[in-house]
JSON list of C-alpha atoms in Angstrom, two decimals:
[
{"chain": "A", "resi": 1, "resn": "UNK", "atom": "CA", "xyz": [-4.71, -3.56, 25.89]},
{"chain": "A", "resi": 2, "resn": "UNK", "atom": "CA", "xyz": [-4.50, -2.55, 22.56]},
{"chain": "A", "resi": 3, "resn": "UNK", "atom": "CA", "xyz": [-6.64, -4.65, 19.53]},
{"chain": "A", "resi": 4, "resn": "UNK", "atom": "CA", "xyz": [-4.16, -5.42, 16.30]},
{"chain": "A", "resi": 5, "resn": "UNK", "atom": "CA", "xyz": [-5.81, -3.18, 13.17]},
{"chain": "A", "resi": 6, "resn": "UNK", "atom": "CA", "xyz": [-8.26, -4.76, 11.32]},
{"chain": "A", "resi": 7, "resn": "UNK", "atom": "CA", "xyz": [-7.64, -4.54, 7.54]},
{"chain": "A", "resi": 8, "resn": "UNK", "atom": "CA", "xyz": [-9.52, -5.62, 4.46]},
{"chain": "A", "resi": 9, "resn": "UNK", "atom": "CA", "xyz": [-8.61, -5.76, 0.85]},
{"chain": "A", "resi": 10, "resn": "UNK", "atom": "CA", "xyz": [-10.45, -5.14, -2.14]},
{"chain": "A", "resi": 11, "resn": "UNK", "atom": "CA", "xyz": [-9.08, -6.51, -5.38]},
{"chain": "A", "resi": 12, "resn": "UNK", "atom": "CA", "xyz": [-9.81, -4.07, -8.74]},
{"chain": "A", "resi": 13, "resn": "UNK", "atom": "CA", "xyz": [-7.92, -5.93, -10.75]},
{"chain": "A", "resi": 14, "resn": "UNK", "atom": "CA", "xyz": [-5.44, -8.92, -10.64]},
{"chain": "A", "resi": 15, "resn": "UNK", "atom": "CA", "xyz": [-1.65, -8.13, -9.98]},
{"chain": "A", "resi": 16, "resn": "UNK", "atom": "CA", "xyz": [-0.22, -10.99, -12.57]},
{"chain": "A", "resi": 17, "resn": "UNK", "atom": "CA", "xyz": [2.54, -11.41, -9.82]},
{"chain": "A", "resi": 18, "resn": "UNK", "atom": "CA", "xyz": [3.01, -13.85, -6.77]},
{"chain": "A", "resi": 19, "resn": "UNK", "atom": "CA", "xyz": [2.55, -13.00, -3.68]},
{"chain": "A", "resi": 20, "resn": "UNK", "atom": "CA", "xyz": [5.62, -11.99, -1.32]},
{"chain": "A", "resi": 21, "resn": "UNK", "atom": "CA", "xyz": [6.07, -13.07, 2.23]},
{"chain": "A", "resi": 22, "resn": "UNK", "atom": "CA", "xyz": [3.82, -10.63, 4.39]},
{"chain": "A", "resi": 23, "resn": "UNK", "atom": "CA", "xyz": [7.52, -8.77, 5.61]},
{"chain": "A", "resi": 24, "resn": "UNK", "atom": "CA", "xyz": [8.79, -8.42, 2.29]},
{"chain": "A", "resi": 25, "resn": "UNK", "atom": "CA", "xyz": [10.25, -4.31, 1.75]},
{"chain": "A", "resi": 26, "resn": "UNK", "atom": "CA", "xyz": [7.38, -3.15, 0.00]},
{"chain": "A", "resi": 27, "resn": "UNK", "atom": "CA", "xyz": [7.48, 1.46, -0.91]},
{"chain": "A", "resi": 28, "resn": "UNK", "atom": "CA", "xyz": [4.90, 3.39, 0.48]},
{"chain": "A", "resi": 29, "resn": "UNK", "atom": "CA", "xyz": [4.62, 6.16, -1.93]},
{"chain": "A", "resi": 30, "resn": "UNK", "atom": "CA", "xyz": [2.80, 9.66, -0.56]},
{"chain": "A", "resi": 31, "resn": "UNK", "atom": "CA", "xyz": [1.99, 10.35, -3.73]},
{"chain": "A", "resi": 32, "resn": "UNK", "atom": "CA", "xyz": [1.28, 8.52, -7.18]},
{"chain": "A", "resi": 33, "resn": "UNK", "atom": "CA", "xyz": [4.55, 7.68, -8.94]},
{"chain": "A", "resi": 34, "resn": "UNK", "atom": "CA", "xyz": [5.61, 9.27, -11.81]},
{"chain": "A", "resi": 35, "resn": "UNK", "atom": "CA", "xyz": [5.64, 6.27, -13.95]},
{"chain": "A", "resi": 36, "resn": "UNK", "atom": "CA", "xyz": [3.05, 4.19, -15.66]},
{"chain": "A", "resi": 37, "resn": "UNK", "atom": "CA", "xyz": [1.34, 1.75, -13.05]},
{"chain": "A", "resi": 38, "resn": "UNK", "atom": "CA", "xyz": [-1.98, 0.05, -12.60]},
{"chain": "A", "resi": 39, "resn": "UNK", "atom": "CA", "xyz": [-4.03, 0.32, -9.52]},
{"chain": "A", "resi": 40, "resn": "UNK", "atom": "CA", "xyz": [-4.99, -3.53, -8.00]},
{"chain": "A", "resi": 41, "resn": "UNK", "atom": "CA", "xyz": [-6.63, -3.36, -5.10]},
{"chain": "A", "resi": 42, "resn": "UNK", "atom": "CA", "xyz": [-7.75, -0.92, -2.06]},
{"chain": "A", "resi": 43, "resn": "UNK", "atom": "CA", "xyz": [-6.51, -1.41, 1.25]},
{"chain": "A", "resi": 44, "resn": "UNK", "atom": "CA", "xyz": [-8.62, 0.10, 4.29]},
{"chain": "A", "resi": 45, "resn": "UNK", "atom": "CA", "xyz": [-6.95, -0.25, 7.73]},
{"chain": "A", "resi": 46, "resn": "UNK", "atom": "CA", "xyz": [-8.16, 0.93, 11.15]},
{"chain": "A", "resi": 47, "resn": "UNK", "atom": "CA", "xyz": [-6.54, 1.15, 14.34]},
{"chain": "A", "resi": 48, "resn": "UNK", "atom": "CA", "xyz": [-7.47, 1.78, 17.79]},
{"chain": "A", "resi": 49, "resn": "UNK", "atom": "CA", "xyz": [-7.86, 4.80, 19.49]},
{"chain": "A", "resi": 50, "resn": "UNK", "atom": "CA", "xyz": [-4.78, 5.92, 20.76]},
{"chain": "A", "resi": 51, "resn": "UNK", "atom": "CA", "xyz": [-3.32, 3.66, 17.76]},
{"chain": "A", "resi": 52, "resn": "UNK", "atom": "CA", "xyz": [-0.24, 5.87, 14.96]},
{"chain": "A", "resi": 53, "resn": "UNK", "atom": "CA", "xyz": [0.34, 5.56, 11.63]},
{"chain": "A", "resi": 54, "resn": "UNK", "atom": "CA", "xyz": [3.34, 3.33, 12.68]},
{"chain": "A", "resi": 55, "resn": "UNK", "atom": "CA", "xyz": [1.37, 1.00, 14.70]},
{"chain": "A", "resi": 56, "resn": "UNK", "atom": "CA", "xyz": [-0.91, 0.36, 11.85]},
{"chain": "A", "resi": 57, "resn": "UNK", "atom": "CA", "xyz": [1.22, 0.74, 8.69]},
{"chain": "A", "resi": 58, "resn": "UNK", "atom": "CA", "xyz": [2.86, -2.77, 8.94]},
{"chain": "A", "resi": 59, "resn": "UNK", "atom": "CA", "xyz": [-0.49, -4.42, 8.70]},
{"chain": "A", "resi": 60, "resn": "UNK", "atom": "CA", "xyz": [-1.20, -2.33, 5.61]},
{"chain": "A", "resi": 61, "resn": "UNK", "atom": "CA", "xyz": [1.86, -3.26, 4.14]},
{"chain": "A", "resi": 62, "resn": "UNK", "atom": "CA", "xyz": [1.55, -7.57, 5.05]},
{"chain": "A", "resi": 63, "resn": "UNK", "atom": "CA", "xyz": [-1.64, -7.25, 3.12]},
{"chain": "A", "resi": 64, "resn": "UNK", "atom": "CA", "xyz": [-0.19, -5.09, -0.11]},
{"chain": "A", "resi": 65, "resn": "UNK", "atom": "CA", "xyz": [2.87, -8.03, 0.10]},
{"chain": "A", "resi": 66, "resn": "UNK", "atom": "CA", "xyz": [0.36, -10.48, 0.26]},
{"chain": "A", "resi": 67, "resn": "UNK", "atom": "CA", "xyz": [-1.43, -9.25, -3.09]},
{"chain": "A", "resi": 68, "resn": "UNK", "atom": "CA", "xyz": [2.11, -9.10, -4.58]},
{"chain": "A", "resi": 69, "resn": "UNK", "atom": "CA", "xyz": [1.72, -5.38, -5.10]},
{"chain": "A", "resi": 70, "resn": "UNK", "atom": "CA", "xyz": [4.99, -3.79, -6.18]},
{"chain": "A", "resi": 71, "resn": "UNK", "atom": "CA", "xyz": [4.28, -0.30, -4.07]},
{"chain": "A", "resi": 72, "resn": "UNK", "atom": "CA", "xyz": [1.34, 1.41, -1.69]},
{"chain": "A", "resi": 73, "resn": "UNK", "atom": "CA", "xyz": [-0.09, 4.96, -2.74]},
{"chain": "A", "resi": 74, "resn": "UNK", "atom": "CA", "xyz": [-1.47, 6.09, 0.76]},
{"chain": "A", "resi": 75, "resn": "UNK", "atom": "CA", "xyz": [-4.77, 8.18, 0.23]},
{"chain": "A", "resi": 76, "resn": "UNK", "atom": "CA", "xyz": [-5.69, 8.98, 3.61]},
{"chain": "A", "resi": 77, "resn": "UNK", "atom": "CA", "xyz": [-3.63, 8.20, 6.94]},
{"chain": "A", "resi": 78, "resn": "UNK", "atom": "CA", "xyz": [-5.11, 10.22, 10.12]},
{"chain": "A", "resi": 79, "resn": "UNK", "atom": "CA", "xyz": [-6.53, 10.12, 13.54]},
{"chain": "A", "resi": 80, "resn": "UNK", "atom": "CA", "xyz": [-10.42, 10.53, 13.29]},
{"chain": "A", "resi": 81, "resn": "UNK", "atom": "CA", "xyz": [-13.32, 10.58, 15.48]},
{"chain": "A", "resi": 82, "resn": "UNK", "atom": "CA", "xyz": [-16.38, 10.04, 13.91]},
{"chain": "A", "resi": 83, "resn": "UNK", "atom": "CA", "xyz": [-19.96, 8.21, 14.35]},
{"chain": "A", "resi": 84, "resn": "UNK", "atom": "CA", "xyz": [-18.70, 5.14, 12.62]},
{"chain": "A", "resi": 85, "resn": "UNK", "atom": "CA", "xyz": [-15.03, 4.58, 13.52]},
{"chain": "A", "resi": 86, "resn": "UNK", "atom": "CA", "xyz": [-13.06, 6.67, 16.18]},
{"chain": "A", "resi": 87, "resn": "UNK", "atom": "CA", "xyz": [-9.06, 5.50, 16.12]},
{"chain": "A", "resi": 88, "resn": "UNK", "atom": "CA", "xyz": [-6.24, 5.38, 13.24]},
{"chain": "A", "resi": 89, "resn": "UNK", "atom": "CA", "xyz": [-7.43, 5.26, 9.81]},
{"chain": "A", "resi": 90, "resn": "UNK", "atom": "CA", "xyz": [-5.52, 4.14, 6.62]},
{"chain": "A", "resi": 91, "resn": "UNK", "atom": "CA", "xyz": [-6.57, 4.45, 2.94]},
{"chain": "A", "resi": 92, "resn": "UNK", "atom": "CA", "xyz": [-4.16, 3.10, 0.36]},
{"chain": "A", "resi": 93, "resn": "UNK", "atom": "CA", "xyz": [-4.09, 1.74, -3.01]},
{"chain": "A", "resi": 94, "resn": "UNK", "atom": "CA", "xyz": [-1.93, -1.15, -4.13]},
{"chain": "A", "resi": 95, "resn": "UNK", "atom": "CA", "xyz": [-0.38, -0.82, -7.10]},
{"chain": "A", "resi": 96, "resn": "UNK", "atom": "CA", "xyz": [1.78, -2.92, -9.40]},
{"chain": "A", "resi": 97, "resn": "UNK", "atom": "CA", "xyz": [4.46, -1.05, -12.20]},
{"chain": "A", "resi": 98, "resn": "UNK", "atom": "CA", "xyz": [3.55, -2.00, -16.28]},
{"chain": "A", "resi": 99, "resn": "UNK", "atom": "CA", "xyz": [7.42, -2.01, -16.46]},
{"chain": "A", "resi": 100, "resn": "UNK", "atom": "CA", "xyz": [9.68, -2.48, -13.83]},
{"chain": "A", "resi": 101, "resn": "UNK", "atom": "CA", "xyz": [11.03, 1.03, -13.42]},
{"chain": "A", "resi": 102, "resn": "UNK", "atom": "CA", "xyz": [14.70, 1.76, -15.78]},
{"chain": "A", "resi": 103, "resn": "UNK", "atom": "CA", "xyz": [18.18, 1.40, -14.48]},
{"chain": "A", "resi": 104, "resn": "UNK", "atom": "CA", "xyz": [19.02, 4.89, -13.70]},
{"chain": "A", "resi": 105, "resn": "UNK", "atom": "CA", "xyz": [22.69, 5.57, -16.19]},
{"chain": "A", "resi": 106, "resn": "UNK", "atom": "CA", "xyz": [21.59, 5.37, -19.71]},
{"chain": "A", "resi": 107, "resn": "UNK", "atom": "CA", "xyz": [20.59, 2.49, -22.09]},
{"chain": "A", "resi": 108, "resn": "UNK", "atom": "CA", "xyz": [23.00, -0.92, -22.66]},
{"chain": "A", "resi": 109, "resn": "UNK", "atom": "CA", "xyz": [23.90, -1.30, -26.86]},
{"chain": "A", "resi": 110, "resn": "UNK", "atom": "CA", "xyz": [24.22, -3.96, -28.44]},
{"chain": "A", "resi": 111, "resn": "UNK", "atom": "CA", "xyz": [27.31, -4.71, -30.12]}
]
């Protein structure tokens, strides 16, 4: 039998936004976006053994909703054996947009 992943979150700083249901469709970014953004809070998840990134992603993600987080930046995601944790580990970094990204097509004028 296989234990759930056990996840904690660190807040930095506050988001300024509600929190979203724990499935809402939150990105997980490889990399940090190419717009301005602040980082809120760290997310450290750990899965079993023979645990994947997929088994222990969606908890990652319920907990980034939960902050109200507008994407994840994932840090670290790999299978490790070492003398404190052996099994799936996740690093990420929520992170909320200072402006909601532009409507790709130009700028609206006012007439």
């Amino acid at each position: 039998m296989q234990l759930p992943p056990q996840v904690t979150y660190t807040e930095i700083e506050r988001s300024g936004r509600a929190a979203e249901p724990p499935d809402c469709n939150i990105p997980v970014l490889r990399h940090d976006p190419l717009t301005a953004y602040r980082k809120v809070g760290l997310i450290e998840a750990t899965g079993s053994v023979y645990a994947t990134e997929e088994d222990v992603m969606p908890a990652v993600r319920r907990k980034a909703c939960e902050s109200g987080a507008d994407a994840i930046v994932i840090l670290t995601s790999k299978s490790q054996t070492t003398e404190g944790l052996v099994g799936y580990y996740i690093d990420a970094e929520a992170i909320v947009y200072d402006k909601k990204p532009p409507i790709p097509g130009g700028h609206a004028r006012a007439h």
